[in-house]
Amino acid sequence: MIKDIKKILESLSPNEKKILPHLEEKNISEICKKSNLDKVSVIRSLNYLKSKGIIEVSSIKKKIVDLGVNGILYRKKGLPERRLLNLLDEKRILNLNEAKNQSKLSDNEFKASIGVLKKKALIELKKEKIIFNANKKEIYKKSPEEFLLEALPLEYNSLNSEQLSVLNSLKKRKKIIEMDNKQILGIKINPFGKKIIETNIKGKYLIEQITPEILRKDSLWKGKKFRRYDTTLSVSPINGGKRHFTNQAIDYARKIWTEMGFEEMTGNMVMSSFWNFDALFTAQDHPVRDMQDTFFIDKKEELPEKELVKKVKKSHETGVEGSTGWQYSWNEKEAKKLVLRTHTTCLSAQTLARLKPEDLPIKFFAIGKCFRNETVDWSHGFEFNQTEGIVVDKNVNFRNLLGYLKEFYKKMGFEKIRFRPGYFPYTEPSVEIDAWHPERKIWLELGGAGILRPEVVIPLLGQNIPVLAWGPGFDRILIDYYNIKDLRELYKNDLTKLRNMKFWMK
Amino acid sequence: MAIISFSKKRFEKDFGKFNESLQNKIAMFGTPIESFSKDEIYIEIFPNRPDLLSYSGFKRAFLSFLGKKTKLKEYTINKPEKDYDVIIDSSVKNIRPYTACAIVKELQLDDEKIKELVEMQEKIHITLGRKRKKVAIGIYPLEKIKLPITFKAIEPDKIKFIPLEMNKELSGLEILQKHPAGKEYAHLLAGKIKFPIFIDSNKQILSMPPIINSHSTGKVTSQTKDIFIECSGNDFKILKTCLNIIVTSLNEMGGEIYQMNLHYGKKEITPDLTPKKIKISLKNTNKLLGIELKEKELKKLIEKMGHNYNSKDNFVEVASWRTDILHEVDIMEDVAIAYGYENFIPAIPEIATIGKENKKEVIKKKLSEILSGLGMIEVSNYHLTNKRYQIEKMNLIKKQEEFIEVKESKTEYDVLRKNLTHLLLKNFSENIDSEYPQQIFEIGRVFCEEKEKQGIKEKEMIAAAITPGNFTKIKQILEYLFKMIGKETGKELIFREATEIFPYFITGRVAEIIFKEKRIGLIGEIHPKILKNWKIKMPVALFEIENIIEELL
């Protein structure tokens, strides 16, 4: 809070200055009128003045009696009973139907009017006729109801006993009265504020917003004072456009792999079982090939060239050099079944099948969507991202596999990594990767890796060369970075959250 | 995922205090701890090691791994006694052709051991047995059986016995219809004219595999001393291994193993615990693992994994209950596990290769940068959607070509998305309370049928939507996007009044987007009736285009 008069004076905005002389007024609407500002601007300016220590604003809750929808109408057009009385002024006796038609009142209004006038003993009903039987002067007298309607809005507590009884009878009628709890602002100007107000009235010109017009003419700003802003005040937040946070993280991972000399693989999400399973030495009766676990699609896909199919078949049935294989009869029909890829490792299989001896050594990576037929909860989904990699070189070994993975996770922000034995049908040795979470003090299970089995490599590549391979999930690290508790967040597209989500700052 | 459980007391008696260091050892043996309580320990067994599916099996392997009882474990196996015969009738040939059988005697069972035995049987059924399709195991108290036994197949209505958990006699078909196990596994006998049974020489039916045992031969109890075990299925090799897993575990529990004569065409004797021999090369092992073991060390490590090493001929004797050793590499993994994964020093080799991002991905990233530069937010929707979203809410007619279904989805998402448009509307519909204006886009894969090849084609789409929005605003966005990729409106990019009626756009406010003379998409204002379907309260304009990413390659 600035307590220096000069500084405060220099910081007053035009609106604040406009309302300063009118702060003695009883209510906000008066201030609005006098300062020629709308209510929102006045309230905002009052808050600013408050934060500058010039005034104290208190708010009191008050019960207000005001006009309802019909009340507003009747104040303009007159109460229904008034309209009926006016008719009776012309003719003292009226047929009921006639009266209703001529008065143009609705059923309800008409009934109410008759009731009210009867109660006041101004009319009598006899044989379907209305008879006016009071002094004619009574017609021209303003009724207590009319007095009250004109006086509204009023504070409930200020009503006298007569007004209260009138109010109660009006409240029984449709939408004439509306009761409202209003917050009434009370403004108190403190001595410091009074000083400010006095000085302000004599105040001189300060530059507000700098405009192109001001800049065009030196004389408009040279030697002038700029209004001082309270630079500590909060401003309303704004938002910008951005890439989806998942993709920001994927872009970063893509950068890590390319920096390490890996080439990116992409490919279809709908795959034949051949590429997704068979080429990866996953036996045809393996449970992962059940509809329970994998999304199948009722379409067919042709198998790749016959030579390759034959080699894969042999690998399953009787094995490749030094291996016994799974020893069962391999079925081409099973291999043709289409699935939504369950891992990106199928891309590695396709890549290996394309490589020629002169391409080696070579390294590939992929980051992509995979699918499993799962129910959805906070830690599972049917769709997830995997980061895939292969290194094809006759000299690589198990320690190199661990080396690449360690480096990748270090760059992703995990310093402490643990490797455990794992199992996948297509790798041997197989590895499970855990990362130590320093805050939660637990090992996060990140996924698997290994060296591809000869039963996989020989049919695809034509020779037995070690191929380091990995395909850990990507989403766990992602949600950890963004501090998301629920994997479903990744697909929720809650715009408020997306707007507020921090950037991937790596 | 198979989990076995055992009591902590029993474990601590065998291995010592269940402390952090021992917990770590369990994980580094390749059997991660799933959880543990005050009394129980739960560990995960990977599908390649069904021999660890009982505590006895785990104990045998883990003692060896810790260096306490290394090498291939020897078991005393007794020759078949009189009548220890199983006759396999040729009638089972096309139904459930094989069985491997054994007798184990002098068991001293208690409740804990029975629980272990039953759980092992169940876990093997699920994993190695592929839910009894490949292997079904039957265990019977020997005292209630009169040997020899016949394995044959007969007509289901001639099969009559009281199955376990029932109190009246049922026929073969009735069992499939009425018994819980019958209902669950009926599909395994579907279409068979005859059902397989085990029957003893008193003509007493012992069981109808792979479904259920007879009540009269009953269950194994703590009174049972001697048992008959059969494994039936269609792969004799697996059945033999499976039998070996069970009988050796029973031996660990104190039983004596007896062989049986199996009378197929030629005689087979099971169980057969002869180890398998696999060649191993020290050089290959060191090369693959990146370490420098001496042969003596290699031998020690191999022995720690429960194998024998023959240094004269460089081969490994592998236990007959291991299913996972197909190749030399499988031994190498065992060597690595015994060496300790934690003891390998990670190292990055020098392999000179050049990194390369996929061009498509680069372009997608650029397009996203262009659109987010306009203040738009990128969204990311599932690749699966459903008919209600993709067809009904868009007022499209439900025709077969409008959707590609995935089979038996466990969620409401069961159709591959055909466009992004309906998903952007879904996003707006789920954000009606978020701040306006809302400007969103998605760049992603959609799926459509490929008529000639009956396959599925995948396309990369770009879609953007704004609310509140109108045609002018969305067209400005599209033209800006094209300008930024160097394509000018009026030249490569042309807008043509739509000639068809698109039910989700307002007629007269939708244009076809023509790029290099081909229609690549639509742009327009969404019809209020569609907005109403989605409960969207603000006007929406959007576009969706294809083929641009490919065009920029």
mmCIF file of C-alpha atoms in Angstrom, chain A residues 91-387:
data_model
loop_
_atom_site.group_PDB
_atom_site.id
_atom_site.type_symbol
_atom_site.label_atom_id
_atom_site.label_comp_id
_atom_site.label_asym_id
_atom_site.label_seq_id
_atom_site.Cartn_x
_atom_site.Cartn_y
_atom_site.Cartn_z
ATOM 1 C CA LYS A 91 -70.988 3.113 -15.168
ATOM 2 C CA ARG A 92 -71.834 2.291 -11.609
ATOM 3 C CA ILE A 93 -73.290 -1.077 -12.511
ATOM 4 C CA LEU A 94 -71.651 -3.530 -14.780
ATOM 5 C CA ASN A 95 -72.418 -6.995 -15.944
ATOM 6 C CA LEU A 96 -69.605 -9.369 -14.826
ATOM 7 C CA ASN A 97 -68.767 -10.540 -18.326
ATOM 8 C CA GLU A 98 -68.987 -7.084 -19.708
ATOM 9 C CA ALA A 99 -66.670 -5.802 -16.985
ATOM 10 C CA LYS A 100 -64.168 -8.489 -17.702
ATOM 11 C CA ASN A 101 -64.118 -7.872 -21.409
ATOM 12 C CA GLN A 102 -63.919 -4.147 -21.161
ATOM 13 C CA SER A 103 -61.245 -4.154 -18.500
ATOM 14 C CA LYS A 104 -59.062 -6.489 -20.647
ATOM 15 C CA LEU A 105 -57.889 -8.211 -17.484
ATOM 16 C CA SER A 106 -56.859 -11.846 -17.377
ATOM 17 C CA ASP A 107 -58.958 -14.336 -15.376
ATOM 18 C CA ASN A 108 -56.610 -14.198 -12.477
ATOM 19 C CA GLU A 109 -56.287 -10.460 -12.468
ATOM 20 C CA PHE A 110 -59.994 -10.000 -12.699
ATOM 21 C CA LYS A 111 -60.723 -12.355 -9.833
ATOM 22 C CA ALA A 112 -58.074 -10.694 -7.701
ATOM 23 C CA SER A 113 -59.421 -7.228 -8.436
ATOM 24 C CA ILE A 114 -62.969 -8.196 -7.473
ATOM 25 C CA GLY A 115 -61.639 -9.686 -4.267
ATOM 26 C CA VAL A 116 -59.651 -6.620 -3.334
ATOM 27 C CA LEU A 117 -62.437 -4.163 -4.101
ATOM 28 C CA LYS A 118 -64.964 -6.253 -2.187
ATOM 29 C CA LYS A 119 -62.700 -6.363 0.789
ATOM 30 C CA LYS A 120 -62.402 -2.604 0.740
ATOM 31 C CA ALA A 121 -66.205 -2.448 0.563
ATOM 32 C CA LEU A 122 -66.119 -0.447 -2.644
ATOM 33 C CA ILE A 123 -68.283 -2.862 -4.599
ATOM 34 C CA GLU A 124 -70.908 -5.510 -4.140
ATOM 35 C CA LEU A 125 -71.774 -8.489 -6.309
ATOM 36 C CA LYS A 126 -75.412 -9.134 -7.053
ATOM 37 C CA LYS A 127 -76.849 -11.482 -9.656
ATOM 38 C CA GLU A 128 -73.814 -11.549 -11.896
ATOM 39 C CA LYS A 129 -73.509 -7.772 -11.631
ATOM 40 C CA ILE A 130 -70.953 -5.490 -10.040
ATOM 41 C CA ILE A 131 -72.367 -2.605 -8.211
ATOM 42 C CA PHE A 132 -70.224 0.292 -7.121
ATOM 43 C CA ASN A 133 -71.593 1.507 -3.867
ATOM 44 C CA ALA A 134 -69.105 3.853 -2.330
ATOM 45 C CA ASN A 135 -68.422 7.507 -2.500
ATOM 46 C CA LYS A 136 -67.128 8.481 -5.935
ATOM 47 C CA LYS A 137 -64.215 10.281 -4.308
ATOM 48 C CA GLU A 138 -62.912 6.936 -3.233
ATOM 49 C CA ILE A 139 -62.109 6.150 -6.862
ATOM 50 C CA TYR A 140 -59.600 8.946 -7.153
ATOM 51 C CA LYS A 141 -57.844 8.215 -3.919
ATOM 52 C CA LYS A 142 -54.492 6.573 -4.261
ATOM 53 C CA SER A 143 -54.623 3.210 -2.515
ATOM 54 C CA PRO A 144 -51.989 2.129 0.042
ATOM 55 C CA GLU A 145 -50.940 -0.567 -2.461
ATOM 56 C CA GLU A 146 -50.208 2.066 -5.043
ATOM 57 C CA PHE A 147 -48.261 4.136 -2.566
ATOM 58 C CA LEU A 148 -46.120 1.154 -1.716
ATOM 59 C CA LEU A 149 -45.460 0.147 -5.315
ATOM 60 C CA GLU A 150 -44.268 3.619 -6.110
ATOM 61 C CA ALA A 151 -41.955 3.720 -3.139
ATOM 62 C CA LEU A 152 -40.175 0.439 -3.961
ATOM 63 C CA PRO A 153 -37.436 -0.651 -3.659
ATOM 64 C CA LEU A 154 -37.368 -0.337 0.071
ATOM 65 C CA GLU A 155 -35.402 -2.002 2.774
ATOM 66 C CA TYR A 156 -37.603 -4.507 4.598
ATOM 67 C CA ASN A 157 -36.540 -3.318 8.011
ATOM 68 C CA SER A 158 -37.578 0.257 7.252
ATOM 69 C CA LEU A 159 -41.221 -0.595 6.561
ATOM 70 C CA ASN A 160 -43.890 0.654 9.006
ATOM 71 C CA SER A 161 -46.702 -1.566 10.203
ATOM 72 C CA GLU A 162 -49.187 -0.317 7.596
ATOM 73 C CA GLN A 163 -46.703 -0.871 4.787
ATOM 74 C CA LEU A 164 -46.005 -4.329 6.146
ATOM 75 C CA SER A 165 -49.639 -5.382 6.030
ATOM 76 C CA VAL A 166 -50.005 -3.996 2.497
ATOM 77 C CA LEU A 167 -46.842 -5.852 1.548
ATOM 78 C CA ASN A 168 -48.217 -9.093 2.939
ATOM 79 C CA SER A 169 -51.406 -8.836 0.933
ATOM 80 C CA LEU A 170 -49.494 -7.943 -2.262
ATOM 81 C CA LYS A 171 -47.126 -10.846 -1.700
ATOM 82 C CA LYS A 172 -50.052 -13.214 -2.018
ATOM 83 C CA ARG A 173 -50.646 -12.002 -5.558
ATOM 84 C CA LYS A 174 -48.663 -13.232 -8.496
ATOM 85 C CA LYS A 175 -45.189 -11.761 -9.048
ATOM 86 C CA ILE A 176 -45.972 -8.255 -7.886
ATOM 87 C CA ILE A 177 -43.365 -8.275 -5.153
ATOM 88 C CA GLU A 178 -39.915 -9.727 -5.166
ATOM 89 C CA MET A 179 -37.864 -10.131 -2.015
ATOM 90 C CA ASP A 180 -34.170 -9.880 -2.516
ATOM 91 C CA ASN A 181 -31.125 -10.233 -0.318
ATOM 92 C CA LYS A 182 -28.749 -7.575 -1.464
ATOM 93 C CA GLN A 183 -25.268 -6.768 -0.448
ATOM 94 C CA ILE A 184 -25.042 -3.127 0.202
ATOM 95 C CA LEU A 185 -21.657 -1.546 0.126
ATOM 96 C CA GLY A 186 -20.926 0.923 2.832
ATOM 97 C CA ILE A 187 -18.157 3.353 2.055
ATOM 98 C CA LYS A 188 -16.171 5.087 4.742
ATOM 99 C CA ILE A 189 -13.590 7.664 3.802
ATOM 100 C CA ASN A 190 -10.720 7.760 6.214
ATOM 101 C CA PRO A 191 -8.827 10.985 7.109
ATOM 102 C CA PHE A 192 -6.054 10.091 4.706
ATOM 103 C CA GLY A 193 -8.653 9.650 2.009
ATOM 104 C CA LYS A 194 -10.226 12.999 2.793
ATOM 105 C CA LYS A 195 -6.881 14.667 2.269
ATOM 106 C CA ILE A 196 -6.509 12.895 -1.039
ATOM 107 C CA ILE A 197 -9.958 13.943 -2.142
ATOM 108 C CA GLU A 198 -9.277 17.583 -1.321
ATOM 109 C CA THR A 199 -5.992 17.562 -3.178
ATOM 110 C CA ASN A 200 -7.415 15.616 -6.072
ATOM 111 C CA ILE A 201 -10.043 18.195 -6.801
ATOM 112 C CA LYS A 202 -7.304 20.692 -7.386
ATOM 113 C CA GLY A 203 -5.301 18.001 -9.228
ATOM 114 C CA LYS A 204 -3.541 18.449 -12.500
ATOM 115 C CA TYR A 205 -3.388 16.498 -15.751
ATOM 116 C CA LEU A 206 -1.666 13.090 -15.738
ATOM 117 C CA ILE A 207 -0.993 10.916 -18.749
ATOM 118 C CA GLU A 208 -3.087 7.762 -18.725
ATOM 119 C CA GLN A 209 -2.644 5.018 -21.322
ATOM 120 C CA ILE A 210 -0.003 6.041 -23.837
ATOM 121 C CA THR A 211 -1.706 6.262 -27.200
ATOM 122 C CA PRO A 212 -0.346 6.647 -30.714
ATOM 123 C CA GLU A 213 -1.867 10.136 -30.655
ATOM 124 C CA ILE A 214 0.200 11.096 -27.646
ATOM 125 C CA LEU A 215 3.332 9.725 -29.228
ATOM 126 C CA ARG A 216 2.724 11.604 -32.428
ATOM 127 C CA LYS A 217 3.121 14.958 -30.729
ATOM 128 C CA ASP A 218 6.047 15.563 -28.402
ATOM 129 C CA SER A 219 4.193 18.324 -26.633
ATOM 130 C CA LEU A 220 1.559 15.871 -25.464
ATOM 131 C CA TRP A 221 4.046 13.985 -23.319
ATOM 132 C CA LYS A 222 7.160 16.114 -22.859
ATOM 133 C CA GLY A 223 7.334 17.522 -19.341
ATOM 134 C CA LYS A 224 4.058 15.781 -18.412
ATOM 135 C CA LYS A 225 3.533 13.407 -15.568
ATOM 136 C CA PHE A 226 2.464 9.813 -16.117
ATOM 137 C CA ARG A 227 -0.096 8.380 -13.867
ATOM 138 C CA ARG A 228 1.575 6.029 -11.479
ATOM 139 C CA TYR A 229 0.326 2.392 -11.587
ATOM 140 C CA ASP A 230 0.216 0.107 -8.618
ATOM 141 C CA THR A 231 2.480 -2.446 -10.230
ATOM 142 C CA THR A 232 1.899 -4.918 -7.430
ATOM 143 C CA LEU A 233 -1.774 -5.388 -8.234
ATOM 144 C CA SER A 234 -2.825 -8.737 -9.673
ATOM 145 C CA VAL A 235 -4.094 -8.919 -13.238
ATOM 146 C CA SER A 236 -6.547 -11.375 -14.738
ATOM 147 C CA PRO A 237 -4.852 -14.418 -16.331
ATOM 148 C CA ILE A 238 -4.594 -15.000 -20.076
ATOM 149 C CA ASN A 239 -3.965 -18.191 -22.030
ATOM 150 C CA GLY A 240 -2.104 -19.191 -25.148
ATOM 151 C CA GLY A 241 -2.228 -21.889 -27.752
ATOM 152 C CA LYS A 242 0.017 -24.895 -27.340
ATOM 153 C CA ARG A 243 0.965 -28.372 -28.437
ATOM 154 C CA HIS A 244 -0.660 -31.150 -26.453
ATOM 155 C CA PHE A 245 1.512 -31.977 -23.458
ATOM 156 C CA THR A 246 1.882 -35.623 -24.506
ATOM 157 C CA ASN A 247 3.251 -34.522 -27.853
ATOM 158 C CA GLN A 248 5.601 -32.044 -26.195
ATOM 159 C CA ALA A 249 7.115 -34.903 -24.236
ATOM 160 C CA ILE A 250 7.222 -37.151 -27.291
ATOM 161 C CA ASP A 251 8.995 -34.433 -29.279
ATOM 162 C CA TYR A 252 11.633 -34.306 -26.574
ATOM 163 C CA ALA A 253 12.101 -38.077 -26.510
ATOM 164 C CA ARG A 254 12.372 -38.008 -30.292
ATOM 165 C CA LYS A 255 15.176 -35.498 -29.918
ATOM 166 C CA ILE A 256 17.022 -37.691 -27.420
ATOM 167 C CA TRP A 257 16.990 -40.686 -29.740
ATOM 168 C CA THR A 258 18.033 -38.765 -32.843
ATOM 169 C CA GLU A 259 20.865 -37.136 -30.922
ATOM 170 C CA MET A 260 22.086 -40.620 -30.065
ATOM 171 C CA GLY A 261 22.101 -41.523 -33.743
ATOM 172 C CA PHE A 262 18.778 -43.330 -34.061
ATOM 173 C CA GLU A 263 16.581 -43.166 -37.135
ATOM 174 C CA GLU A 264 12.827 -42.908 -36.675
ATOM 175 C CA MET A 265 10.440 -45.685 -37.730
ATOM 176 C CA THR A 266 6.725 -45.176 -38.259
ATOM 177 C CA GLY A 267 4.040 -47.467 -39.528
ATOM 178 C CA ASN A 268 0.470 -48.588 -39.325
ATOM 179 C CA MET A 269 -1.480 -49.040 -36.146
ATOM 180 C CA VAL A 270 -3.560 -51.789 -37.689
ATOM 181 C CA MET A 271 -1.231 -54.753 -38.219
ATOM 182 C CA SER A 272 -1.487 -58.338 -39.258
ATOM 183 C CA SER A 273 -0.894 -60.831 -36.472
ATOM 184 C CA PHE A 274 2.064 -61.904 -38.566
ATOM 185 C CA TRP A 275 3.991 -58.710 -37.796
ATOM 186 C CA ASN A 276 2.572 -58.137 -34.368
ATOM 187 C CA PHE A 277 3.093 -61.709 -33.088
ATOM 188 C CA ASP A 278 4.423 -64.353 -35.447
ATOM 189 C CA ALA A 279 7.480 -62.473 -36.654
ATOM 190 C CA LEU A 280 8.236 -61.929 -32.957
ATOM 191 C CA PHE A 281 8.183 -65.643 -32.151
ATOM 192 C CA THR A 282 4.991 -65.372 -30.129
ATOM 193 C CA ALA A 283 3.407 -68.820 -30.296
ATOM 194 C CA GLN A 284 -0.020 -68.893 -31.859
ATOM 195 C CA ASP A 285 -1.628 -70.203 -28.688
ATOM 196 C CA HIS A 286 0.001 -67.542 -26.511
ATOM 197 C CA PRO A 287 -2.644 -65.908 -24.285
ATOM 198 C CA VAL A 288 -1.805 -62.428 -25.605
ATOM 199 C CA ARG A 289 -3.377 -63.550 -28.876
ATOM 200 C CA ASP A 290 -6.771 -63.967 -27.207
ATOM 201 C CA MET A 291 -9.538 -61.495 -27.863
ATOM 202 C CA GLN A 292 -9.451 -61.017 -24.124
ATOM 203 C CA ASP A 293 -6.229 -59.065 -24.434
ATOM 204 C CA THR A 294 -5.971 -57.770 -27.980
ATOM 205 C CA PHE A 295 -8.283 -55.832 -30.289
ATOM 206 C CA PHE A 296 -9.031 -57.908 -33.383
ATOM 207 C CA ILE A 297 -10.651 -56.491 -36.494
ATOM 208 C CA ASP A 298 -12.763 -58.556 -38.820
ATOM 209 C CA LYS A 299 -10.739 -57.849 -41.962
ATOM 210 C CA LYS A 300 -7.892 -59.616 -43.592
ATOM 211 C CA GLU A 301 -4.425 -58.640 -44.527
ATOM 212 C CA GLU A 302 -2.209 -60.381 -47.023
ATOM 213 C CA LEU A 303 0.983 -61.851 -45.648
ATOM 214 C CA PRO A 304 4.365 -60.571 -46.830
ATOM 215 C CA GLU A 305 6.439 -62.441 -49.396
ATOM 216 C CA LYS A 306 6.280 -66.212 -49.237
ATOM 217 C CA GLU A 307 9.956 -66.755 -48.483
ATOM 218 C CA LEU A 308 9.723 -64.757 -45.251
ATOM 219 C CA VAL A 309 6.490 -66.459 -44.201
ATOM 220 C CA LYS A 310 8.156 -69.834 -44.717
ATOM 221 C CA LYS A 311 11.111 -68.858 -42.544
ATOM 222 C CA VAL A 312 8.897 -67.591 -39.738
ATOM 223 C CA LYS A 313 6.809 -70.765 -39.937
ATOM 224 C CA LYS A 314 9.919 -72.899 -39.647
ATOM 225 C CA SER A 315 11.197 -70.849 -36.758
ATOM 226 C CA HIS A 316 7.976 -71.552 -34.837
ATOM 227 C CA GLU A 317 7.670 -75.199 -35.781
ATOM 228 C CA THR A 318 11.181 -76.577 -35.577
ATOM 229 C CA GLY A 319 13.341 -73.612 -34.715
ATOM 230 C CA VAL A 320 16.366 -72.020 -36.280
ATOM 231 C CA GLU A 321 20.001 -72.960 -35.834
ATOM 232 C CA GLY A 322 20.481 -74.420 -32.383
ATOM 233 C CA SER A 323 16.873 -73.916 -31.358
ATOM 234 C CA THR A 324 14.051 -76.366 -30.950
ATOM 235 C CA GLY A 325 11.294 -73.879 -31.803
ATOM 236 C CA TRP A 326 7.833 -74.197 -30.203
ATOM 237 C CA GLN A 327 7.175 -77.558 -31.873
ATOM 238 C CA TYR A 328 3.626 -77.158 -33.045
ATOM 239 C CA SER A 329 1.911 -76.766 -36.373
ATOM 240 C CA TRP A 330 1.939 -73.092 -37.429
ATOM 241 C CA ASN A 331 -1.221 -71.805 -39.066
ATOM 242 C CA GLU A 332 -1.193 -69.162 -41.782
ATOM 243 C CA LYS A 333 -4.802 -68.205 -41.074
ATOM 244 C CA GLU A 334 -3.928 -67.106 -37.559
ATOM 245 C CA ALA A 335 -1.151 -64.914 -38.932
ATOM 246 C CA LYS A 336 -3.531 -63.074 -41.265
ATOM 247 C CA LYS A 337 -5.818 -61.864 -38.516
ATOM 248 C CA LEU A 338 -5.758 -58.082 -38.194
ATOM 249 C CA VAL A 339 -5.103 -56.499 -34.824
ATOM 250 C CA LEU A 340 -4.546 -53.045 -33.419
ATOM 251 C CA ARG A 341 -0.852 -53.234 -32.706
ATOM 252 C CA THR A 342 -0.188 -54.254 -29.131
ATOM 253 C CA HIS A 343 3.351 -52.899 -29.165
ATOM 254 C CA THR A 344 5.598 -50.856 -31.433
ATOM 255 C CA THR A 345 7.931 -53.860 -31.634
ATOM 256 C CA CYS A 346 6.050 -54.839 -34.791
ATOM 257 C CA LEU A 347 7.653 -51.783 -36.416
ATOM 258 C CA SER A 348 11.070 -53.133 -35.445
ATOM 259 C CA ALA A 349 10.186 -56.487 -37.008
ATOM 260 C CA GLN A 350 9.162 -54.792 -40.260
ATOM 261 C CA THR A 351 12.311 -52.704 -40.244
ATOM 262 C CA LEU A 352 14.564 -55.728 -39.696
ATOM 263 C CA ALA A 353 12.898 -57.502 -42.614
ATOM 264 C CA ARG A 354 13.758 -54.563 -44.877
ATOM 265 C CA LEU A 355 17.431 -54.227 -43.908
ATOM 266 C CA LYS A 356 20.220 -55.300 -46.241
ATOM 267 C CA PRO A 357 23.640 -56.399 -44.966
ATOM 268 C CA GLU A 358 25.254 -53.170 -46.202
ATOM 269 C CA ASP A 359 22.873 -51.074 -44.058
ATOM 270 C CA LEU A 360 24.548 -52.291 -40.865
ATOM 271 C CA PRO A 361 25.334 -51.152 -38.267
ATOM 272 C CA ILE A 362 22.140 -49.217 -37.749
ATOM 273 C CA LYS A 363 19.888 -47.948 -34.957
ATOM 274 C CA PHE A 364 16.178 -47.192 -35.055
ATOM 275 C CA PHE A 365 13.574 -45.774 -32.707
ATOM 276 C CA ALA A 366 9.835 -45.200 -32.691
ATOM 277 C CA ILE A 367 7.413 -43.560 -30.324
ATOM 278 C CA GLY A 368 3.861 -44.531 -30.969
ATOM 279 C CA LYS A 369 0.421 -45.531 -29.872
ATOM 280 C CA CYS A 370 -0.310 -49.134 -28.918
ATOM 281 C CA PHE A 371 -3.555 -50.816 -27.949
ATOM 282 C CA ARG A 372 -4.672 -53.535 -25.547
ATOM 283 C CA ASN A 373 -8.192 -54.709 -24.872
ATOM 284 C CA GLU A 374 -8.353 -53.449 -21.308
ATOM 285 C CA THR A 375 -10.851 -51.729 -19.119
ATOM 286 C CA VAL A 376 -10.022 -48.162 -18.233
ATOM 287 C CA ASP A 377 -9.042 -46.946 -14.792
ATOM 288 C CA TRP A 378 -6.547 -44.516 -13.293
ATOM 289 C CA SER A 379 -3.553 -46.709 -14.068
ATOM 290 C CA HIS A 380 -4.721 -48.555 -17.197
ATOM 291 C CA GLY A 381 -6.106 -47.696 -20.572
ATOM 292 C CA PHE A 382 -6.743 -49.379 -23.878
ATOM 293 C CA GLU A 383 -4.422 -46.945 -25.595
ATOM 294 C CA PHE A 384 -0.882 -46.053 -24.548
ATOM 295 C CA ASN A 385 2.426 -44.770 -25.896
ATOM 296 C CA GLN A 386 5.532 -46.851 -26.199
ATOM 297 C CA THR A 387 9.089 -45.864 -26.983
#
